[in-house]
mmCIF file of C-alpha atoms in Angstrom:
data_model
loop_
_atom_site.group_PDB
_atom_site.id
_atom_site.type_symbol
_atom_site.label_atom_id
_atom_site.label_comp_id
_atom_site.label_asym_id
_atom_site.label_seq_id
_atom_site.Cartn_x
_atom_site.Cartn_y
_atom_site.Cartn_z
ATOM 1 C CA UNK A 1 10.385 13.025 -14.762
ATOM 2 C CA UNK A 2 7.443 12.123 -16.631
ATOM 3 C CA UNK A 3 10.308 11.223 -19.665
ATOM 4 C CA UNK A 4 12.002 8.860 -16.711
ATOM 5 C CA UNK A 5 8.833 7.586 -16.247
ATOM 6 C CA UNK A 6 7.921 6.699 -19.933
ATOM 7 C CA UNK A 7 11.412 5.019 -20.011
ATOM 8 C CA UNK A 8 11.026 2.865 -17.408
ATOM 9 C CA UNK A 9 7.734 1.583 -18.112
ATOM 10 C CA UNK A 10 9.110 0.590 -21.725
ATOM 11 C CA UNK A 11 12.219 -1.205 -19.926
ATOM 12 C CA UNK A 12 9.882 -3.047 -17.762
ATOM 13 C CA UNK A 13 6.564 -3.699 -19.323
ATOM 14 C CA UNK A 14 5.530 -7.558 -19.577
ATOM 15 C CA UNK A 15 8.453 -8.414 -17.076
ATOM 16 C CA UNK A 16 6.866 -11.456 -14.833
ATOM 17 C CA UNK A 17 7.882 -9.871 -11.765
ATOM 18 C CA UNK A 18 7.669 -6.150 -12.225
ATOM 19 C CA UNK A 19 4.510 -4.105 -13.038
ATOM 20 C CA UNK A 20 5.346 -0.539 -14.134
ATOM 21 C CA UNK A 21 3.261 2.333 -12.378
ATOM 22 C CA UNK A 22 3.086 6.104 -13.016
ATOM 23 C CA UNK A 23 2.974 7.678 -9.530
ATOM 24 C CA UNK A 24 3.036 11.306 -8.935
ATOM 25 C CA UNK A 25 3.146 12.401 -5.012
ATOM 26 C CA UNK A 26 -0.189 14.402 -4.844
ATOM 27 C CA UNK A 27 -2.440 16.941 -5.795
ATOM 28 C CA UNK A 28 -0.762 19.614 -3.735
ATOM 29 C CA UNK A 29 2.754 18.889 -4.534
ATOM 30 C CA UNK A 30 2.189 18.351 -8.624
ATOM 31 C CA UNK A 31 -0.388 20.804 -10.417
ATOM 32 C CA UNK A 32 -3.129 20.184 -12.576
ATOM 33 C CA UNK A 33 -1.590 19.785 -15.844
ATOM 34 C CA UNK A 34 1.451 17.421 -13.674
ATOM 35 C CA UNK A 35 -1.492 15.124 -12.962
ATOM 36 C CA UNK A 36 -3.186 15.399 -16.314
ATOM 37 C CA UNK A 37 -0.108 13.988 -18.280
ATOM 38 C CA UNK A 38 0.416 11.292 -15.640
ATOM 39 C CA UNK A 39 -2.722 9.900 -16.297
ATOM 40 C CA UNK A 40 -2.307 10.221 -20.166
ATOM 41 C CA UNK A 41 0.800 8.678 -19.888
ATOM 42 C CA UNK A 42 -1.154 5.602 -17.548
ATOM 43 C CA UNK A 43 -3.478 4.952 -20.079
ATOM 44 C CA UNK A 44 -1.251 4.720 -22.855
ATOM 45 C CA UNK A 45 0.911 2.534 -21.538
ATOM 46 C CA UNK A 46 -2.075 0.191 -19.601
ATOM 47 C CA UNK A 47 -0.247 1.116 -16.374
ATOM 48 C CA UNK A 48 -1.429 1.598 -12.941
ATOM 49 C CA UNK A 49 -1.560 5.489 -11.675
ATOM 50 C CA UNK A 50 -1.143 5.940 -7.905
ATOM 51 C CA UNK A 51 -0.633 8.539 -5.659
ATOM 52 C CA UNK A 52 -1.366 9.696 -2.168
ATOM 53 C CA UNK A 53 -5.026 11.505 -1.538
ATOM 54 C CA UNK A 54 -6.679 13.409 1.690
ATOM 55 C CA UNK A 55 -3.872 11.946 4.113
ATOM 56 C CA UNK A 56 -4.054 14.988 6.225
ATOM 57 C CA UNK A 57 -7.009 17.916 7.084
ATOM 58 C CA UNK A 58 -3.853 20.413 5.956
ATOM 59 C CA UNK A 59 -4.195 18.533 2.282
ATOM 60 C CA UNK A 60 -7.672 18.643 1.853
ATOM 61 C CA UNK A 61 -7.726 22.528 3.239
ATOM 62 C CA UNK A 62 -4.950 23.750 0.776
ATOM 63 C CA UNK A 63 -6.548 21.487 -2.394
ATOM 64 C CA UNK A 64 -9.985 23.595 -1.160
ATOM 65 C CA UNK A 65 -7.838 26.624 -1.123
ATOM 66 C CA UNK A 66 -5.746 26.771 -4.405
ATOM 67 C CA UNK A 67 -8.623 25.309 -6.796
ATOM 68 C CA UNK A 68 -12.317 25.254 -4.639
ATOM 69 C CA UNK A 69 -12.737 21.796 -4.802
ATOM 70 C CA UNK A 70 -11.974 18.722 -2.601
ATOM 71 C CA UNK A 71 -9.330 16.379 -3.491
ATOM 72 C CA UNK A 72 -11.071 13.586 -5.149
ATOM 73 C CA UNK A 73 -13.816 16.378 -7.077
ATOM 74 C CA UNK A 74 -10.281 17.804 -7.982
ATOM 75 C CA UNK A 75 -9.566 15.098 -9.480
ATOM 76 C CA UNK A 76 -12.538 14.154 -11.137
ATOM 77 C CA UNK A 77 -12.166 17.717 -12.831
ATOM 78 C CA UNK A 78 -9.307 17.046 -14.263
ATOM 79 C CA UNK A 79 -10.408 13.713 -15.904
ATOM 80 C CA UNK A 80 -8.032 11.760 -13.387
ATOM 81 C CA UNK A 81 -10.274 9.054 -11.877
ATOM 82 C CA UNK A 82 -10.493 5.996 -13.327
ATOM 83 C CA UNK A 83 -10.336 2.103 -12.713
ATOM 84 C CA UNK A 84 -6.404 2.134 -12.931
ATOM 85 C CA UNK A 85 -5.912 4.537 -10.235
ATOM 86 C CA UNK A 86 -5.137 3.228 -6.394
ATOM 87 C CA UNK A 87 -5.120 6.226 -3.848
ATOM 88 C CA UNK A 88 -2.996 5.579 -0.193
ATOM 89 C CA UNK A 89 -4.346 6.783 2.719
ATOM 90 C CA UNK A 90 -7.600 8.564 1.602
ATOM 91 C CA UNK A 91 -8.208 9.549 5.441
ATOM 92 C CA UNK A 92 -10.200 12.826 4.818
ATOM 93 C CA UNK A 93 -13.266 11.523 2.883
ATOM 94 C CA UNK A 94 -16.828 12.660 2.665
ATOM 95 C CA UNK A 95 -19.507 10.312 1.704
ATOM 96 C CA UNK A 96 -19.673 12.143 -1.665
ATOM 97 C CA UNK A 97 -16.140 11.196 -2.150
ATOM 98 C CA UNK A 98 -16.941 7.980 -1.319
ATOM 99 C CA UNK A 99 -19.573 7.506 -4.100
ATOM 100 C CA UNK A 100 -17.683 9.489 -6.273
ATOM 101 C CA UNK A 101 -14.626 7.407 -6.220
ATOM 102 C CA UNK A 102 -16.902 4.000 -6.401
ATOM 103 C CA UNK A 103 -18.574 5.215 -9.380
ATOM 104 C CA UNK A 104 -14.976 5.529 -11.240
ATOM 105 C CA UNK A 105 -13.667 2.129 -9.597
ATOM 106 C CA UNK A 106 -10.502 4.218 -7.631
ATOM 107 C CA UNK A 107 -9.144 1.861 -5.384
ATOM 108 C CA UNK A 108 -7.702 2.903 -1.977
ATOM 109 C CA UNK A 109 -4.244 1.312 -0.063
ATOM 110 C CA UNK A 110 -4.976 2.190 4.008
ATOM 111 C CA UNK A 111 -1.692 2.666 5.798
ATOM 112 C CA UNK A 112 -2.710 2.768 9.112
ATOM 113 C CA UNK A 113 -0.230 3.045 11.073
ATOM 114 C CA UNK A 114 1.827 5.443 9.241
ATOM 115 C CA UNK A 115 -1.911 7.481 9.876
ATOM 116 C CA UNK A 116 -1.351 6.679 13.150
ATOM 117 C CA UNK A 117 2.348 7.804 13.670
ATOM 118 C CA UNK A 118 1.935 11.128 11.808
ATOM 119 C CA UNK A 119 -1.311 11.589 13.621
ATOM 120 C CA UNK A 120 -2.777 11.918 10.329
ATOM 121 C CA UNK A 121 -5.931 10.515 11.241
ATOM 122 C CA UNK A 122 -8.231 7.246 11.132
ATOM 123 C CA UNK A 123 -9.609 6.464 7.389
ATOM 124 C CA UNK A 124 -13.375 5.166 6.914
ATOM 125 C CA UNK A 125 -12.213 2.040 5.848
ATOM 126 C CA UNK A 126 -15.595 0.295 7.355
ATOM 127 C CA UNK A 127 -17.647 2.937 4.900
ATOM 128 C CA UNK A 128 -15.312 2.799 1.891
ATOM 129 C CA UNK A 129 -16.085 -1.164 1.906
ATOM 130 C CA UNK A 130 -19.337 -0.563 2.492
ATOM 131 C CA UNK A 131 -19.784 1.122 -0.788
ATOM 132 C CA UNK A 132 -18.386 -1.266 -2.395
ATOM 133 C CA UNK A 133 -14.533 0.481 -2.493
ATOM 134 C CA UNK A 134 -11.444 -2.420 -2.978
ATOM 135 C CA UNK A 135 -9.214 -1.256 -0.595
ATOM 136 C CA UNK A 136 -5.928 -3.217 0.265
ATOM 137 C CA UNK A 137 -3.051 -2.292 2.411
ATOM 138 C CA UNK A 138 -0.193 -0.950 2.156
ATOM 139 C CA UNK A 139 2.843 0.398 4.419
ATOM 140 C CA UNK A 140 4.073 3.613 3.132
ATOM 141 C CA UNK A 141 7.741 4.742 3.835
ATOM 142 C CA UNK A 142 10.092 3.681 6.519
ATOM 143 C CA UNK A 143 10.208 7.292 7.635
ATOM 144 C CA UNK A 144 6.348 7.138 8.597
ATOM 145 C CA UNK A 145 6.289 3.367 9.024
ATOM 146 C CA UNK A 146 9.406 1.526 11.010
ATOM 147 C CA UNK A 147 8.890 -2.038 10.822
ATOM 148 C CA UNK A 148 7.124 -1.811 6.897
ATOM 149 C CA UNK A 149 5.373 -5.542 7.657
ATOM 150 C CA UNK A 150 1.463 -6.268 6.275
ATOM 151 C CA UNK A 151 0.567 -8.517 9.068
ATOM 152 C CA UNK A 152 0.684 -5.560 11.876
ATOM 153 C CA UNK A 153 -1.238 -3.485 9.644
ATOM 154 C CA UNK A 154 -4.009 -6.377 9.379
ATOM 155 C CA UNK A 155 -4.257 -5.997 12.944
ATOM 156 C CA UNK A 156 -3.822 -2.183 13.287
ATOM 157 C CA UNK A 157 -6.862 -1.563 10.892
ATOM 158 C CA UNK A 158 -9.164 -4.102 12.520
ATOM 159 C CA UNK A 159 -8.574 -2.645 16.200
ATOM 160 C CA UNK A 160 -8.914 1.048 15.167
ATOM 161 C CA UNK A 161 -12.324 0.467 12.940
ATOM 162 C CA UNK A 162 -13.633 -1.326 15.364
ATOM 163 C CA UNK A 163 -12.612 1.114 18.020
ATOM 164 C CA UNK A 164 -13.718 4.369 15.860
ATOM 165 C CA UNK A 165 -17.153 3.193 15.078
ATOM 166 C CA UNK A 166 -17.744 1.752 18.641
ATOM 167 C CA UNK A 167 -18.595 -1.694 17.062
ATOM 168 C CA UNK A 168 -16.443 -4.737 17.528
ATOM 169 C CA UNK A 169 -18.303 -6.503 14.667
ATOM 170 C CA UNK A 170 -16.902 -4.171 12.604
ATOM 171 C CA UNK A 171 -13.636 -5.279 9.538
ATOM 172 C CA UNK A 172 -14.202 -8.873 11.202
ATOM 173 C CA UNK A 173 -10.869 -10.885 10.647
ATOM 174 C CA UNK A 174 -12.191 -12.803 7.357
ATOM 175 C CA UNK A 175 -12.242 -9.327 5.674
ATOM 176 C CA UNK A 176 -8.849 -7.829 7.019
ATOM 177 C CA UNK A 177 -7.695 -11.521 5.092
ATOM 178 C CA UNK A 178 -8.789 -10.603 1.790
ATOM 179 C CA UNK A 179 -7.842 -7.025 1.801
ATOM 180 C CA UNK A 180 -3.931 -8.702 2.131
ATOM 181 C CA UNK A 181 -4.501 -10.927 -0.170
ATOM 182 C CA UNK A 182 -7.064 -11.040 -3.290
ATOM 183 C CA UNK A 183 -8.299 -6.924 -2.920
ATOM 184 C CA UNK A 184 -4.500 -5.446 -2.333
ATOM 185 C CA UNK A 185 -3.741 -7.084 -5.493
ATOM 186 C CA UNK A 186 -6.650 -6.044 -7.326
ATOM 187 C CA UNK A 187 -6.264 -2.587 -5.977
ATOM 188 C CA UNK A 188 -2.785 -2.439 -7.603
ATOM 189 C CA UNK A 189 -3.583 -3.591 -10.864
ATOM 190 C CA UNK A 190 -2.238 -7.314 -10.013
ATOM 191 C CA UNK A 191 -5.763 -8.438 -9.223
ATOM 192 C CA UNK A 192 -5.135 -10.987 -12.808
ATOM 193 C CA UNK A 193 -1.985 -12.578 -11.215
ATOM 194 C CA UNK A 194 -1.570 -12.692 -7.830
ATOM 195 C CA UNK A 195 -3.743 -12.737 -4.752
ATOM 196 C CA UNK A 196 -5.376 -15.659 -4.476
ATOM 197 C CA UNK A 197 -4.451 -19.618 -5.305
ATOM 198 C CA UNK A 198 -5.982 -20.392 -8.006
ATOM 199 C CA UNK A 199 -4.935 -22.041 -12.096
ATOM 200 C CA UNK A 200 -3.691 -19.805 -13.905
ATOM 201 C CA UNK A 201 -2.711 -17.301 -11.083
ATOM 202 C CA UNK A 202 1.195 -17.066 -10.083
ATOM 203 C CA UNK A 203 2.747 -19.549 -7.767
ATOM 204 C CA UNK A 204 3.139 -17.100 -4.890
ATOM 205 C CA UNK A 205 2.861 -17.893 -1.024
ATOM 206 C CA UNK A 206 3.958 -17.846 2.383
ATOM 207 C CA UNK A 207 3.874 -20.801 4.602
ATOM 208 C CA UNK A 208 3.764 -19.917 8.421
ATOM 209 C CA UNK A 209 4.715 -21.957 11.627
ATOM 210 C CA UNK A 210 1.712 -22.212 13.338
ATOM 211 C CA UNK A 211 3.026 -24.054 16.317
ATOM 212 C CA UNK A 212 4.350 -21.328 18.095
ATOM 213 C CA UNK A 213 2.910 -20.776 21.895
ATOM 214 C CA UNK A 214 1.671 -17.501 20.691
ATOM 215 C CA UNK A 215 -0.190 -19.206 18.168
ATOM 216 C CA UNK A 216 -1.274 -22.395 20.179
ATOM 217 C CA UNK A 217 -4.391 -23.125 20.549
ATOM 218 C CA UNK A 218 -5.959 -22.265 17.164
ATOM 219 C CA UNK A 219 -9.859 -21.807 16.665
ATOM 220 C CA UNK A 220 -9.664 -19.135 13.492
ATOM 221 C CA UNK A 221 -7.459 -19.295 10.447
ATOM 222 C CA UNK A 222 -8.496 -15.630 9.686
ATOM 223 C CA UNK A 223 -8.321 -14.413 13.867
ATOM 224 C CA UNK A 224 -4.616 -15.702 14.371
ATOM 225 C CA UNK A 225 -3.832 -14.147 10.780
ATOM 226 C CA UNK A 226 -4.839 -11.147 11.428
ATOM 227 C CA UNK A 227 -4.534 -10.187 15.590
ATOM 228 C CA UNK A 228 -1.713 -12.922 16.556
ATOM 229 C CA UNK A 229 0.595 -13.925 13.519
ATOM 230 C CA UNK A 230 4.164 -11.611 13.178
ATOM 231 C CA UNK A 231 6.822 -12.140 10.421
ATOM 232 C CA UNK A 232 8.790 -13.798 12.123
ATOM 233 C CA UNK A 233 6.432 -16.887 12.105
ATOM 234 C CA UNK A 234 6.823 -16.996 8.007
ATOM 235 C CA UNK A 235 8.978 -19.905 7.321
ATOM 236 C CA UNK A 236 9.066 -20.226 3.539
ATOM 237 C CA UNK A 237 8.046 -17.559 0.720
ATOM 238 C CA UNK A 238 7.388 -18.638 -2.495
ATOM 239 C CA UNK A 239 7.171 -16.146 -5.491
ATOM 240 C CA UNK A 240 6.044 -17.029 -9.075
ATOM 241 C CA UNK A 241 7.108 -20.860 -8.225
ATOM 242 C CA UNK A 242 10.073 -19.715 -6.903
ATOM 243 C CA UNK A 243 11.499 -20.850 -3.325
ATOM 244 C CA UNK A 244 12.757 -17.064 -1.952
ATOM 245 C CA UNK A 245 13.091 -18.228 1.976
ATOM 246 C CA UNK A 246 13.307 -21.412 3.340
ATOM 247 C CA UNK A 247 13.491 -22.085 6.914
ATOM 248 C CA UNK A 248 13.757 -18.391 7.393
ATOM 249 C CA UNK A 249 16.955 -18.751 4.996
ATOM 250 C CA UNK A 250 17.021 -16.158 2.457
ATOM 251 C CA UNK A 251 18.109 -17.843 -0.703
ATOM 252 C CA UNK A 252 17.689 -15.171 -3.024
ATOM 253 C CA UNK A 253 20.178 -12.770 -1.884
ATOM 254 C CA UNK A 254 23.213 -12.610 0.561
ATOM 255 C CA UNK A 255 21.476 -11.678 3.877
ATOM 256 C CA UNK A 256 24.672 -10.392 5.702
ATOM 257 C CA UNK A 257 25.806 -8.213 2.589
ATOM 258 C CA UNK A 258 22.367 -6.754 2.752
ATOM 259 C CA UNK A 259 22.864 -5.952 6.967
ATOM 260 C CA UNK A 260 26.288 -4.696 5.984
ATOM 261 C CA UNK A 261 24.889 -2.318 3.073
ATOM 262 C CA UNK A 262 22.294 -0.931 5.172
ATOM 263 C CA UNK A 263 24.589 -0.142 7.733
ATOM 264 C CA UNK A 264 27.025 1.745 5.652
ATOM 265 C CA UNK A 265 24.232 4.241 4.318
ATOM 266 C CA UNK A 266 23.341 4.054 8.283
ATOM 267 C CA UNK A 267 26.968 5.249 9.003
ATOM 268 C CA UNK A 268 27.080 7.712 5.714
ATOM 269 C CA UNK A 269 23.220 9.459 6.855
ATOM 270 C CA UNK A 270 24.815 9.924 10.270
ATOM 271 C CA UNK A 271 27.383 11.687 8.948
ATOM 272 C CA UNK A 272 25.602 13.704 6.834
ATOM 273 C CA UNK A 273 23.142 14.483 9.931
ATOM 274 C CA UNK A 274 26.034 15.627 12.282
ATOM 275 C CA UNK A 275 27.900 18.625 9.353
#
């Protein structure tokens, strides 16, 4: 796998469009040395290394079990933390982890509702910022995460911080706005390119319809971003200068052929799920 890996990385380094990664699961589904040569093979190729961390209390007791330490202490053993490594979920943290993780410039990606879904738990989002973590967001599979869209995690993380540390000043809207934008890119190693509008930075953007009745009237940018705007109000997408939707018309791909694909993988899991 780690050959695969080393393959693709070649076949796609200095695309415009694609970054490689390296990205084994986790520490307690790939051992030490598993780990080890991921993150060799990361820093030779200048890739990003990401993989999940502390998602559940189960993770965090077996890691404690099979080698004594915690997860991210685990990690550090092994000479695994670093600035090019992004960790999702990160929901079982101690304040020493916290520090730990800031001092090597790890970068987290909260998934909140997947933590929500698989009861997983609520991450300390409000205290990883507060040392100074980047932390952007991210989705993780369809399997723990149905409708895979950024804007209902924006307001899924807000509501729970607030609602966890009993303070609704707490992720204010302005901050949930640049953890989708300028710190998820920087927490993924795209931090150069994308995230923000600015020279030199890709050409990429979504323009919304803000005259919905949902969205009418209109006091904060950064409120209706992140507690009132779906998908379904994004209009036109824009990607390296590149007009991808328009109108809510796909133009880079056949929209019904993609429907009709996913439904016959729908049709052959179904079979597979009733022999």
């Amino acid at each position: 796998y780690l050959s695969n890996a080393e393959t693709q990385i070649r076949r796609w380094q200095g695309d415009s469009l694609i970054l490689p990664a390296v990205a084994p699961h986790a520490p307690y589904t790939c051992g030490p040395e598993t780990l080890q040569r991921a993150y060799r093979l990361a820093e030779r190729y200048d890739v990003p290394l990401h993989m999940h961390l502390s998602e559940t209390e189960w993770e965090v007791s077996e890691i404690l079990a099979r080698y004594g330490k915690r997860p991210v202490h685990h990690l550090e053993g092994l000479g695994c933390l670093g600035s090019r490594l992004s960790l999702a979920h990160a929901v079982w943290l101690t304040p020493e982890e916290i520090d730990l993780m800031k001092g090597h410039e790890v970068s987290v990606v909260h998934c909140p509702e997947s933590n929500l879904k698989l009861a997983a738990g609520f991450a300390p989002v409000a205290d990883m910022l507060g040392a100074g973590l980047c932390v952007g967001f991210g989705t993780d599979g369809a399997a723990s995460n149905n409708d895979q869209g950024i804007f209902p995690e924006m307001g899924t993380a807000a509501r729970v911080q607030k609602a966890v540390k009993r303070d609704p000043t707490v992720l204010p809207a302005e901050q949930v706005v640049r953890m989708a934008t300028r710190e998820g890119a920087r927490a993924i190693g795209l931090g150069n390119i994308t995230g923000s509008l600015e020279p030199g930075k890709s050409a990429d953007l979504i323009c919304l319809y803000m005259s919905q009745p949902h969205l009418v009237p209109l006091f904060s940018l950064s409120s209706h971003l992140t507690y009132s705007v779906t998908s379904s109000d994004v209009h036109h997408v824009v990607v390296n200068g590149r007009i991808l939707m328009k109108d809510r018309k796909v133009l880079s791909a056949d929209e019904d052929d993609v429907i009709d694909r996913a439904r016959h993988w729908q049709r052959k899991i179904l079979e597979w799920q009733r022999h």
